[in-house]
Amino acid sequence: MHRIQTAFDEIRADDALLAQTRASLRTRRERPDAKKFRFPPLRRAAALAAALAATLALAAGLFSHTMVFSAAAYVSIDVNPSVELTLNRMNRVIDAQPFNEEGEMLLGAASVKGLPYGEAAEQLMASADEQGYTRDDTLVAVTVQAGNAERERTLQDTLAQVLRAAATDAEVEVFPVSADLREKAHACHMSAAKYLAIQELLDVDETATLEQYSDSGIRQIRQRTRHCQDAQNDSVGGNEHGKTDVNPASESNGDGGAHTDETRGSMGRGNAHGNEHGHD
Amino acid sequence: MRSEADIDLALQAHADAVRRVCFLHLRNRSDVEDVFQEVFLKYVLGEDAFDSHDHERAWLLRVAINACKDVNKSFWSRRVSAIEDAEYRHISISDGSRDVLDAVLRLVPPKYRDVIYLHYYEGYKAAEIAAILGQKQNTIYTWLTRARKQLERTLGGEPLA
C-alpha cells in the first residue's frame, strides 16, 4: 500500500462526530424546511442564547436594555433590491426595511434579524444571487451611517470585504453617509445609497430631477453621471477621466468609500460631499 | 425522507470518506461538524436511488466537496472562526502519516488535493472524478498528471508506489 493510502487510512470520523451528526439530523428531520444549513439552528440558537445571557448577566453594571435594542447604525444595500438594515450597538440586525418590491421579496426570502451584520449581508447577497439579481455587471452600492467615524470605517471595510467575497463578479462600493442624508433619502422613499447616487448626478446634470431618477437603478444613475462628467471634462479640454487612480489607501480621510479598482468619476465627488458627512 | 436506519448505514459506510474530504479543505472542528450535518441532511432529504456503494459515495463526496467550498468562500465565517482547532486533535495519526498529510495540505494546491484523494485513495477513474468535481474529463487528466508530479516533488521518492 503506498504512503498516500496509509496516511489517509488513518483519517477516520470519530465517534463524537458521528454522535453529533446523528443528533443534529434527528432534530432537523423534524423541521426539513429549515433553510440555512451553514449555520444550523442548534448552534446559532446556542450562540444567540449565550449572547443574550451574557448581555443580561452584565445588565446590572455595564450593558443596558438600550444597547441591545436601540438603533446604533444603518446599512443600506442596493443591488437591484433596495434594503436598509438597522444595527444595534453590538452590530446585530434589529430591523430590516425594504425600499422597493424587489427589496421586499429579498427580505421575505432571507431572514436576517438577529444576525451579525456581516452574516446578514452575506445571506442577502446569496439570496439576491439565487433570485437572479446578480449578473456580470452588477453593482452593489452600500452606505453606512453610524454617527461615529471609527465605527463607520470598520463597517465600511468589513462590508466591502464580505460582499466582494460573496459576489465575486460584482462591483462593490461602500460609502459612509450622514444622518441628515439618510433622513432626506427616507423622505423621498428611497435608500441612502440611491439618494447619494442621485445627488451626485444632480451636481453635474442641471436638467436632472430627483423624481426623474427615483425608479432608476443605481448603475444607470452612475452611468448618466459619468456621461455628464465626461462631457464636462471634454469641454474643458483633455479628458481627466482616465487619470484618476483609485487606490483605497489614498482615501484615508474617510470620506471615500472602499472602492473597486475601476476608475470612477464620482470618486472626486467624495470630497465635495464633506458637508454631507458631518462626523464632527 | 430516508430513515434513521438509512442514515446509520450511510454513516457507517461513508463517514470516513467524508471526513477525509473535510480534512483536505477545513481546518476547524465546527466547520467539519457543519459540513457533516449538511451532507447527511441532504442525504436524508434526497430521494436519488443509488446504483452502487461507489455511486452513493461519489454523490456524498460531491456534496461534501461543494459544502467545504461554501465554507471557505464565506468571508464572514472565515473571520469568526479565527480559532483553529489543532489539526489532529480529533484524529490520532502516526508520525509518518502526519508528514505525508502535512505535505499534501501545505504544498499541494487545493484543486489537486481532491483528485489525489479521489484517484489514489478511492480509486475513482477520471470520468467519475470529472462528474464529482464538475469538470471536463480532460481537465481531470491534466490535474492528475500535475498532482502526481507535485506529490513526487513534495514527498520525494515514490509516494504512490
CSV table of C-alpha atoms in Angstrom, one decimal:
chain,number,residue,atom,x,y,z
A,1,MET,CA,0.0,0.0,0.0
A,2,HIS,CA,1.5,3.3,-0.9
A,3,ARG,CA,2.2,6.2,1.5
A,4,ILE,CA,-0.8,8.2,0.4
A,5,GLN,CA,-3.1,5.3,1.2
A,6,THR,CA,-1.5,4.6,4.5
A,7,ALA,CA,-1.8,8.2,5.5
A,8,PHE,CA,-5.5,8.6,4.5
A,9,ASP,CA,-6.3,5.4,6.1
A,10,GLU,CA,-5.6,6.9,9.5
A,11,ILE,CA,-8.2,9.7,9.0
A,12,ARG,CA,-11.5,8.5,10.5
A,13,ALA,CA,-14.7,10.1,11.5
A,14,ASP,CA,-14.5,9.9,15.3
A,15,ASP,CA,-17.4,8.7,17.5
A,16,ALA,CA,-18.1,12.1,18.8
A,17,LEU,CA,-18.6,13.5,15.3
A,18,LEU,CA,-20.9,10.7,14.4
A,19,ALA,CA,-23.0,11.1,17.5
A,20,GLN,CA,-23.2,14.8,17.0
A,21,THR,CA,-24.2,14.3,13.4
A,22,ARG,CA,-26.9,11.8,14.3
A,23,ALA,CA,-28.3,14.0,17.0
A,24,SER,CA,-28.5,17.1,14.8
A,25,LEU,CA,-30.1,15.1,12.0
A,26,ARG,CA,-32.7,13.9,14.4
A,27,THR,CA,-33.7,17.4,15.2
A,28,ARG,CA,-33.5,18.6,11.7
A,29,ARG,CA,-35.6,15.8,10.3
A,30,GLU,CA,-38.4,17.2,12.3
A,31,ARG,CA,-38.0,20.5,10.5
A,32,PRO,CA,-36.9,19.8,7.0
A,33,ASP,CA,-37.9,23.2,5.7
A,34,ALA,CA,-35.3,25.0,7.8
A,35,LYS,CA,-33.2,26.7,5.2
A,36,LYS,CA,-29.8,27.6,6.5
A,37,PHE,CA,-27.5,24.6,6.7
A,38,ARG,CA,-24.4,26.6,7.0
A,39,PHE,CA,-25.3,27.9,10.5
A,40,PRO,CA,-27.5,25.2,11.9
A,41,PRO,CA,-30.2,26.4,14.3
A,42,LEU,CA,-28.9,24.4,17.2
A,43,ARG,CA,-25.5,26.1,17.0
A,44,ARG,CA,-27.0,29.5,16.2
A,45,ALA,CA,-29.6,29.3,18.8
A,46,ALA,CA,-26.9,28.4,21.3
A,47,ALA,CA,-24.8,31.3,20.2
A,48,LEU,CA,-27.6,33.7,20.4
A,49,ALA,CA,-28.7,32.4,23.8
A,50,ALA,CA,-25.2,32.7,25.0
A,51,ALA,CA,-25.0,36.3,23.7
A,52,LEU,CA,-28.3,37.1,25.3
A,53,ALA,CA,-27.3,35.5,28.6
A,54,ALA,CA,-24.1,37.5,28.6
A,55,THR,CA,-26.0,40.6,27.9
A,56,LEU,CA,-28.4,40.0,30.8
A,57,ALA,CA,-25.7,38.9,33.1
A,58,LEU,CA,-24.0,42.2,32.7
A,59,ALA,CA,-27.1,44.3,32.5
A,60,ALA,CA,-26.6,45.3,36.1
A,61,GLY,CA,-23.5,47.3,35.5
A,62,LEU,CA,-22.3,47.6,32.0
A,63,PHE,CA,-24.9,46.8,29.3
A,64,SER,CA,-28.3,48.3,29.3
A,65,HIS,CA,-31.5,47.3,27.6
A,66,THR,CA,-31.0,50.1,25.1
A,67,MET,CA,-27.7,48.7,23.9
A,68,VAL,CA,-29.5,45.5,22.8
A,69,PHE,CA,-32.5,47.1,21.3
A,70,SER,CA,-31.8,50.6,20.2
A,71,ALA,CA,-30.5,51.6,16.8
A,72,ALA,CA,-26.8,52.4,16.5
A,73,ALA,CA,-26.1,52.2,12.8
A,74,TYR,CA,-27.8,51.8,9.5
A,75,VAL,CA,-26.6,49.9,6.5
A,76,SER,CA,-28.3,50.3,3.1
A,77,ILE,CA,-27.7,47.8,0.3
A,78,ASP,CA,-28.8,48.3,-3.3
A,79,VAL,CA,-28.2,45.6,-5.8
A,80,ASN,CA,-31.5,45.9,-7.5
A,81,PRO,CA,-33.4,45.0,-4.4
A,82,SER,CA,-33.0,48.0,-2.1
A,83,VAL,CA,-33.0,47.4,1.6
A,84,GLU,CA,-31.8,49.0,4.8
A,85,LEU,CA,-30.6,47.2,7.9
A,86,THR,CA,-30.7,48.7,11.4
A,87,LEU,CA,-28.0,47.6,13.7
A,88,ASN,CA,-27.7,47.8,17.5
A,89,ARG,CA,-24.7,48.6,19.4
A,90,MET,CA,-23.4,45.1,19.1
A,91,ASN,CA,-23.7,45.3,15.4
A,92,ARG,CA,-26.6,42.9,15.2
A,93,VAL,CA,-29.5,43.5,12.8
A,94,ILE,CA,-32.6,44.5,14.7
A,95,ASP,CA,-34.6,45.7,11.8
A,96,ALA,CA,-34.7,45.4,8.0
A,97,GLN,CA,-36.6,47.7,5.7
A,98,PRO,CA,-37.3,47.3,2.0
A,99,PHE,CA,-37.3,50.3,-0.4
A,100,ASN,CA,-38.8,48.6,-3.4
A,101,GLU,CA,-40.7,45.5,-4.3
A,102,GLU,CA,-37.5,43.5,-5.0
A,103,GLY,CA,-36.3,44.5,-1.6
A,104,GLU,CA,-39.5,43.2,-0.1
A,105,MET,CA,-39.1,39.9,-1.8
A,106,LEU,CA,-35.5,39.7,-0.8
A,107,LEU,CA,-36.3,40.2,2.8
A,108,GLY,CA,-39.1,37.8,2.6
A,109,ALA,CA,-36.7,35.1,1.4
A,110,ALA,CA,-33.8,35.7,3.7
A,111,SER,CA,-34.4,36.2,7.4
A,112,VAL,CA,-31.7,38.4,8.8
A,113,LYS,CA,-32.9,39.8,12.0
A,114,GLY,CA,-30.7,38.9,14.9
A,115,LEU,CA,-27.7,38.1,12.7
A,116,PRO,CA,-24.4,39.9,13.0
A,117,TYR,CA,-24.3,42.4,10.1
A,118,GLY,CA,-21.6,40.6,8.1
A,119,GLU,CA,-23.6,37.4,8.1
A,120,ALA,CA,-26.7,39.3,7.2
A,121,ALA,CA,-25.1,41.0,4.3
A,122,GLU,CA,-23.7,37.6,3.0
A,123,GLN,CA,-27.1,36.0,3.2
A,124,LEU,CA,-28.8,38.8,1.5
A,125,MET,CA,-26.3,38.6,-1.3
A,126,ALA,CA,-26.7,34.9,-1.6
A,127,SER,CA,-30.5,35.3,-1.8
A,128,ALA,CA,-30.2,38.1,-4.3
A,129,ASP,CA,-27.9,35.8,-6.3
A,130,GLU,CA,-30.4,32.9,-6.1
A,131,GLN,CA,-33.2,35.2,-7.3
A,132,GLY,CA,-31.2,36.2,-10.3
A,133,TYR,CA,-30.3,39.8,-9.4
A,134,THR,CA,-26.6,39.4,-9.7
A,135,ARG,CA,-25.0,39.2,-13.1
A,136,ASP,CA,-21.7,40.1,-14.7
A,137,ASP,CA,-22.1,43.8,-14.5
A,138,THR,CA,-23.9,44.0,-11.2
A,139,LEU,CA,-23.2,47.0,-8.9
A,140,VAL,CA,-23.7,46.6,-5.2
A,141,ALA,CA,-24.0,50.0,-3.6
A,142,VAL,CA,-23.8,50.2,0.1
A,143,THR,CA,-23.9,53.1,2.6
A,144,VAL,CA,-23.3,53.1,6.3
A,145,GLN,CA,-24.3,55.6,8.9
A,146,ALA,CA,-23.3,55.3,12.5
A,147,GLY,CA,-22.6,58.8,13.8
A,148,ASN,CA,-19.1,57.8,14.6
A,149,ALA,CA,-16.3,57.8,12.1
A,150,GLU,CA,-14.4,54.9,13.5
A,151,ARG,CA,-17.4,52.6,13.6
A,152,GLU,CA,-18.3,53.6,10.1
A,153,ARG,CA,-14.9,52.8,8.9
A,154,THR,CA,-15.0,49.4,10.4
A,155,LEU,CA,-18.4,48.7,9.0
A,156,GLN,CA,-17.2,50.0,5.6
A,157,ASP,CA,-14.1,47.9,5.5
A,158,THR,CA,-15.8,44.7,6.7
A,159,LEU,CA,-18.8,45.1,4.4
A,160,ALA,CA,-16.6,45.7,1.4
A,161,GLN,CA,-14.6,42.5,2.1
A,162,VAL,CA,-17.6,40.4,2.9
A,163,LEU,CA,-19.6,41.5,-0.1
A,164,ARG,CA,-16.7,41.2,-2.5
A,165,ALA,CA,-16.1,37.7,-1.4
A,166,ALA,CA,-19.8,36.9,-1.7
A,167,ALA,CA,-20.3,38.4,-5.1
A,168,THR,CA,-17.1,37.9,-7.0
A,169,ASP,CA,-18.3,39.2,-10.3
A,170,ALA,CA,-19.9,42.3,-9.0
A,171,GLU,CA,-18.5,45.8,-8.3
A,172,VAL,CA,-19.0,46.7,-4.7
A,173,GLU,CA,-18.8,50.2,-3.3
A,174,VAL,CA,-19.3,51.3,0.3
A,175,PHE,CA,-19.7,54.9,1.4
A,176,PRO,CA,-20.4,56.5,4.7
A,177,VAL,CA,-23.2,59.0,4.8
A,178,SER,CA,-24.6,61.4,7.3
A,179,ALA,CA,-27.8,61.0,9.4
A,180,ASP,CA,-29.0,64.1,7.5
A,181,LEU,CA,-28.6,62.5,4.1
A,182,ARG,CA,-30.3,59.3,5.3
A,183,GLU,CA,-33.3,61.2,6.6
A,184,LYS,CA,-33.6,63.1,3.3
A,185,ALA,CA,-33.4,59.8,1.4
A,186,HIS,CA,-36.2,58.3,3.5
A,187,ALA,CA,-38.3,61.4,3.0
A,188,CYS,CA,-38.0,60.6,-0.7
A,189,HIS,CA,-38.8,57.0,-0.1
A,190,MET,CA,-35.5,55.7,-1.2
A,191,SER,CA,-32.4,54.2,0.3
A,192,ALA,CA,-29.4,56.4,1.3
A,193,ALA,CA,-27.3,54.7,-1.4
A,194,LYS,CA,-29.7,55.7,-4.2
A,195,TYR,CA,-30.2,59.1,-2.8
A,196,LEU,CA,-26.4,59.6,-2.7
A,197,ALA,CA,-26.1,58.5,-6.3
A,198,ILE,CA,-28.8,60.8,-7.5
A,199,GLN,CA,-27.3,63.7,-5.6
A,200,GLU,CA,-24.0,63.2,-7.4
A,201,LEU,CA,-25.9,63.2,-10.7
A,202,LEU,CA,-27.8,66.4,-9.8
A,203,ASP,CA,-24.4,68.0,-9.2
A,204,VAL,CA,-23.4,67.5,-12.8
A,205,ASP,CA,-26.6,67.5,-14.7
A,206,GLU,CA,-28.6,70.7,-14.2
A,207,THR,CA,-31.5,69.3,-16.1
A,208,ALA,CA,-32.0,66.2,-14.0
A,209,THR,CA,-34.5,66.0,-11.2
A,210,LEU,CA,-34.8,63.5,-8.3
A,211,GLU,CA,-38.3,62.4,-9.4
A,212,GLN,CA,-36.9,61.5,-12.9
A,213,TYR,CA,-34.5,59.0,-11.4
A,214,SER,CA,-36.3,57.7,-8.4
A,215,ASP,CA,-37.2,54.5,-10.2
A,216,SER,CA,-33.8,54.0,-11.9
A,217,GLY,CA,-31.2,51.6,-10.8
A,218,ILE,CA,-28.0,53.0,-9.3
A,219,ARG,CA,-25.9,51.7,-12.1
A,220,GLN,CA,-28.0,53.6,-14.6
A,221,ILE,CA,-27.7,56.8,-12.5
A,222,ARG,CA,-23.9,56.4,-12.3
A,223,GLN,CA,-23.6,55.9,-16.0
A,224,ARG,CA,-25.5,59.1,-16.5
A,225,THR,CA,-23.4,60.9,-14.0
A,226,ARG,CA,-20.2,59.6,-15.7
A,227,HIS,CA,-21.5,60.6,-19.1
A,228,CYS,CA,-22.2,64.1,-17.9
A,229,GLN,CA,-18.8,64.4,-16.2
A,230,ASP,CA,-17.1,63.2,-19.4
A,231,ALA,CA,-19.0,65.8,-21.4
A,232,GLN,CA,-17.9,68.5,-18.9
A,233,ASN,CA,-14.3,67.3,-18.9
A,234,ASP,CA,-14.1,67.1,-22.7
A,235,SER,CA,-15.4,70.6,-23.0
A,236,VAL,CA,-12.8,71.9,-20.5
A,237,GLY,CA,-10.1,70.3,-22.7
A,238,GLY,CA,-8.4,67.0,-22.0
A,239,ASN,CA,-10.2,64.0,-20.6
A,240,GLU,CA,-9.5,63.7,-16.9
A,241,HIS,CA,-11.5,60.5,-16.7
A,242,GLY,CA,-8.7,58.1,-17.2
A,243,LYS,CA,-6.2,59.7,-14.9
A,244,THR,CA,-7.7,59.2,-11.5
A,245,ASP,CA,-6.0,56.3,-9.8
A,246,VAL,CA,-8.5,54.7,-7.5
A,247,ASN,CA,-6.5,53.5,-4.6
A,248,PRO,CA,-8.3,52.7,-1.3
A,249,ALA,CA,-5.2,53.7,0.6
A,250,SER,CA,-5.4,57.2,-0.6
A,251,GLU,CA,-8.9,57.6,0.8
A,252,SER,CA,-7.5,57.9,4.3
A,253,ASN,CA,-9.6,60.9,5.1
A,254,GLY,CA,-12.5,58.5,5.4
A,255,ASP,CA,-14.7,60.5,3.0
A,256,GLY,CA,-14.2,58.0,0.2
A,257,GLY,CA,-15.6,54.6,0.1
A,258,ALA,CA,-13.9,51.2,-0.1
A,259,HIS,CA,-13.8,51.3,-3.9
A,260,THR,CA,-13.1,48.7,-6.5
A,261,ASP,CA,-10.3,49.3,-9.0
A,262,GLU,CA,-12.4,50.8,-11.7
A,263,THR,CA,-11.9,54.4,-12.2
A,264,ARG,CA,-15.0,56.2,-11.3
A,265,GLY,CA,-15.8,59.8,-11.9
A,266,SER,CA,-17.7,60.1,-8.7
A,267,MET,CA,-14.5,59.4,-6.7
A,268,GLY,CA,-13.6,63.0,-6.8
A,269,ARG,CA,-17.0,63.9,-5.5
A,270,GLY,CA,-16.3,62.3,-2.2
A,271,ASN,CA,-14.6,65.4,-1.0
A,272,ALA,CA,-17.2,67.7,-2.4
A,273,HIS,CA,-19.6,65.9,-0.1
A,274,GLY,CA,-17.7,66.8,3.0
A,275,ASN,CA,-20.6,68.8,4.2
A,276,GLU,CA,-22.9,65.7,3.9
A,277,HIS,CA,-21.0,63.5,6.3
A,278,GLY,CA,-21.0,65.6,9.4
A,279,HIS,CA,-18.8,63.4,11.5
A,280,ASP,CA,-17.7,66.1,13.8
B,1,MET,CA,-37.2,11.1,3.6
B,2,ARG,CA,-34.7,8.4,4.4
B,3,SER,CA,-35.0,6.7,7.8
B,4,GLU,CA,-32.7,6.7,10.7
B,5,ALA,CA,-31.6,3.2,9.8
B,6,ASP,CA,-30.6,4.5,6.4
B,7,ILE,CA,-28.6,7.3,8.0
B,8,ASP,CA,-26.8,4.8,10.2
B,9,LEU,CA,-25.9,2.7,7.2
B,10,ALA,CA,-24.7,5.6,5.2
B,11,LEU,CA,-22.6,7.0,8.1
B,12,GLN,CA,-21.1,3.6,8.7
B,13,ALA,CA,-20.2,3.2,5.1
B,14,HIS,CA,-19.1,6.7,4.2
B,15,ALA,CA,-18.4,8.9,7.2
B,16,ASP,CA,-14.7,8.2,7.0
B,17,ALA,CA,-14.6,9.2,3.3
B,18,VAL,CA,-16.5,12.5,4.1
B,19,ARG,CA,-14.1,13.1,7.0
B,20,ARG,CA,-11.1,12.8,4.6
B,21,VAL,CA,-12.6,15.3,2.2
B,22,CYS,CA,-13.2,17.7,5.2
B,23,PHE,CA,-9.6,17.1,6.2
B,24,LEU,CA,-8.4,18.4,2.9
B,25,HIS,CA,-10.4,21.6,3.0
B,26,LEU,CA,-11.3,22.6,6.5
B,27,ARG,CA,-9.2,23.5,9.5
B,28,ASN,CA,-11.7,23.8,12.1
B,29,ARG,CA,-13.8,21.3,14.1
B,30,SER,CA,-17.0,23.3,14.0
B,31,ASP,CA,-16.7,23.6,10.2
B,32,VAL,CA,-16.3,19.8,9.9
B,33,GLU,CA,-19.5,19.4,12.1
B,34,ASP,CA,-21.4,21.8,9.9
B,35,VAL,CA,-20.3,20.1,6.7
B,36,PHE,CA,-21.2,16.7,8.1
B,37,GLN,CA,-24.6,18.0,9.0
B,38,GLU,CA,-25.2,19.5,5.6
B,39,VAL,CA,-24.0,16.4,3.7
B,40,PHE,CA,-26.1,13.9,5.6
B,41,LEU,CA,-29.1,16.1,5.9
B,42,LYS,CA,-29.1,16.4,2.1
B,43,TYR,CA,-28.8,12.6,2.0
B,44,VAL,CA,-31.8,12.3,4.4
B,45,LEU,CA,-33.9,14.6,2.3
B,46,GLY,CA,-32.9,13.2,-1.0
B,47,GLU,CA,-34.6,10.6,-3.0
B,48,ASP,CA,-32.0,9.5,-5.5
B,49,ALA,CA,-31.6,5.8,-5.8
B,50,PHE,CA,-28.0,4.8,-5.9
B,51,ASP,CA,-26.8,2.1,-8.3
B,52,SER,CA,-24.0,1.0,-6.0
B,53,HIS,CA,-21.9,1.7,-3.0
B,54,ASP,CA,-19.4,3.6,-5.1
B,55,HIS,CA,-22.2,5.7,-6.7
B,56,GLU,CA,-23.6,6.6,-3.3
B,57,ARG,CA,-20.2,7.5,-2.1
B,58,ALA,CA,-19.5,9.6,-5.2
B,59,TRP,CA,-22.7,11.5,-4.5
B,60,LEU,CA,-21.8,12.2,-0.9
B,61,LEU,CA,-18.3,13.2,-1.7
B,62,ARG,CA,-19.6,15.7,-4.3
B,63,VAL,CA,-21.9,17.3,-1.8
B,64,ALA,CA,-19.1,17.3,0.8
B,65,ILE,CA,-16.6,19.0,-1.5
B,66,ASN,CA,-19.1,21.7,-2.5
B,67,ALA,CA,-20.1,22.2,1.1
B,68,CYS,CA,-16.4,22.7,2.0
B,69,LYS,CA,-16.1,25.2,-0.8
B,70,ASP,CA,-19.0,27.2,0.5
B,71,VAL,CA,-17.5,27.3,4.0
B,72,ASN,CA,-14.2,28.6,2.6
B,73,LYS,CA,-16.0,31.1,0.4
B,74,SER,CA,-17.8,32.7,3.3
B,75,PHE,CA,-15.7,35.6,4.4
B,76,TRP,CA,-17.8,36.1,7.4
B,77,SER,CA,-17.3,32.6,8.7
B,78,ARG,CA,-13.6,32.8,8.0
B,79,ARG,CA,-13.5,35.9,10.1
B,80,VAL,CA,-15.2,34.4,13.1
B,81,SER,CA,-13.6,31.0,13.0
B,82,ALA,CA,-10.3,32.6,13.8
B,83,ILE,CA,-9.6,30.0,16.5
B,84,GLU,CA,-8.5,26.9,14.7
B,85,ASP,CA,-8.5,23.5,16.4
B,86,ALA,CA,-5.2,21.8,16.5
B,87,GLU,CA,-5.4,19.9,13.3
B,88,TYR,CA,-5.0,16.4,14.6
B,89,ARG,CA,-6.7,16.8,17.9
B,90,HIS,CA,-9.6,14.6,16.9
B,91,ILE,CA,-7.7,12.2,14.7
B,92,SER,CA,-4.8,10.2,16.0
B,93,ILE,CA,-2.2,9.9,13.4
B,94,SER,CA,1.2,8.3,13.3
B,95,ASP,CA,4.2,10.4,12.6
B,96,GLY,CA,4.9,9.0,9.2
B,97,SER,CA,1.4,9.7,8.0
B,98,ARG,CA,1.4,13.1,9.6
B,99,ASP,CA,4.4,14.1,7.4
B,100,VAL,CA,2.6,12.9,4.3
B,101,LEU,CA,-0.6,14.7,5.2
B,102,ASP,CA,1.1,17.8,6.1
B,103,ALA,CA,2.9,17.8,2.8
B,104,VAL,CA,-0.4,17.3,1.0
B,105,LEU,CA,-2.1,20.1,2.9
B,106,ARG,CA,0.7,22.6,2.7
B,107,LEU,CA,2.3,22.0,-0.6
B,108,VAL,CA,-0.3,20.7,-2.9
B,109,PRO,CA,-2.8,23.3,-4.2
B,110,PRO,CA,-6.4,22.7,-3.0
B,111,LYS,CA,-7.6,21.8,-6.5
B,112,TYR,CA,-5.2,18.8,-6.7
B,113,ARG,CA,-5.9,17.5,-3.3
B,114,ASP,CA,-9.3,16.3,-4.3
B,115,VAL,CA,-8.0,14.5,-7.4
B,116,ILE,CA,-5.2,12.9,-5.4
B,117,TYR,CA,-7.7,11.6,-2.8
B,118,LEU,CA,-10.4,10.5,-5.3
B,119,HIS,CA,-8.0,8.7,-7.6
B,120,TYR,CA,-5.1,7.5,-5.5
B,121,TYR,CA,-7.1,6.6,-2.4
B,122,GLU,CA,-10.7,6.0,-3.5
B,123,GLY,CA,-9.7,4.6,-6.9
B,124,TYR,CA,-12.2,6.6,-9.0
B,125,LYS,CA,-11.4,6.9,-12.7
B,126,ALA,CA,-11.0,10.2,-14.5
B,127,ALA,CA,-14.6,10.1,-15.8
B,128,GLU,CA,-16.0,9.5,-12.3
B,129,ILE,CA,-13.8,12.2,-10.8
B,130,ALA,CA,-14.9,14.6,-13.5
B,131,ALA,CA,-18.6,14.0,-12.5
B,132,ILE,CA,-17.8,14.5,-8.8
B,133,LEU,CA,-15.9,17.7,-9.3
B,134,GLY,CA,-18.0,19.1,-12.2
B,135,GLN,CA,-15.0,19.3,-14.5
B,136,LYS,CA,-14.2,18.1,-18.0
B,137,GLN,CA,-12.5,14.7,-18.2
B,138,ASN,CA,-9.5,16.2,-20.0
B,139,THR,CA,-9.1,18.7,-17.2
B,140,ILE,CA,-9.0,15.8,-14.7
B,141,TYR,CA,-6.3,14.0,-16.7
B,142,THR,CA,-4.2,17.2,-16.6
B,143,TRP,CA,-4.8,17.7,-12.9
B,144,LEU,CA,-3.9,14.1,-12.2
B,145,THR,CA,-0.6,14.4,-14.0
B,146,ARG,CA,0.3,17.6,-12.3
B,147,ALA,CA,-0.9,16.3,-8.9
B,148,ARG,CA,1.3,13.2,-9.2
B,149,LYS,CA,4.3,15.3,-10.2
B,150,GLN,CA,3.6,17.7,-7.3
B,151,LEU,CA,3.3,14.8,-4.8
B,152,GLU,CA,6.6,13.2,-6.0
B,153,ARG,CA,8.3,16.6,-5.8
B,154,THR,CA,6.8,17.2,-2.3
B,155,LEU,CA,7.3,13.9,-0.7
B,156,GLY,CA,10.3,12.7,-2.6
B,157,GLY,CA,10.8,9.1,-3.7
B,158,GLU,CA,7.7,7.4,-5.0
B,159,PRO,CA,4.9,8.1,-2.6
B,160,LEU,CA,2.5,6.4,-5.0
B,161,ALA,CA,4.5,3.1,-5.4
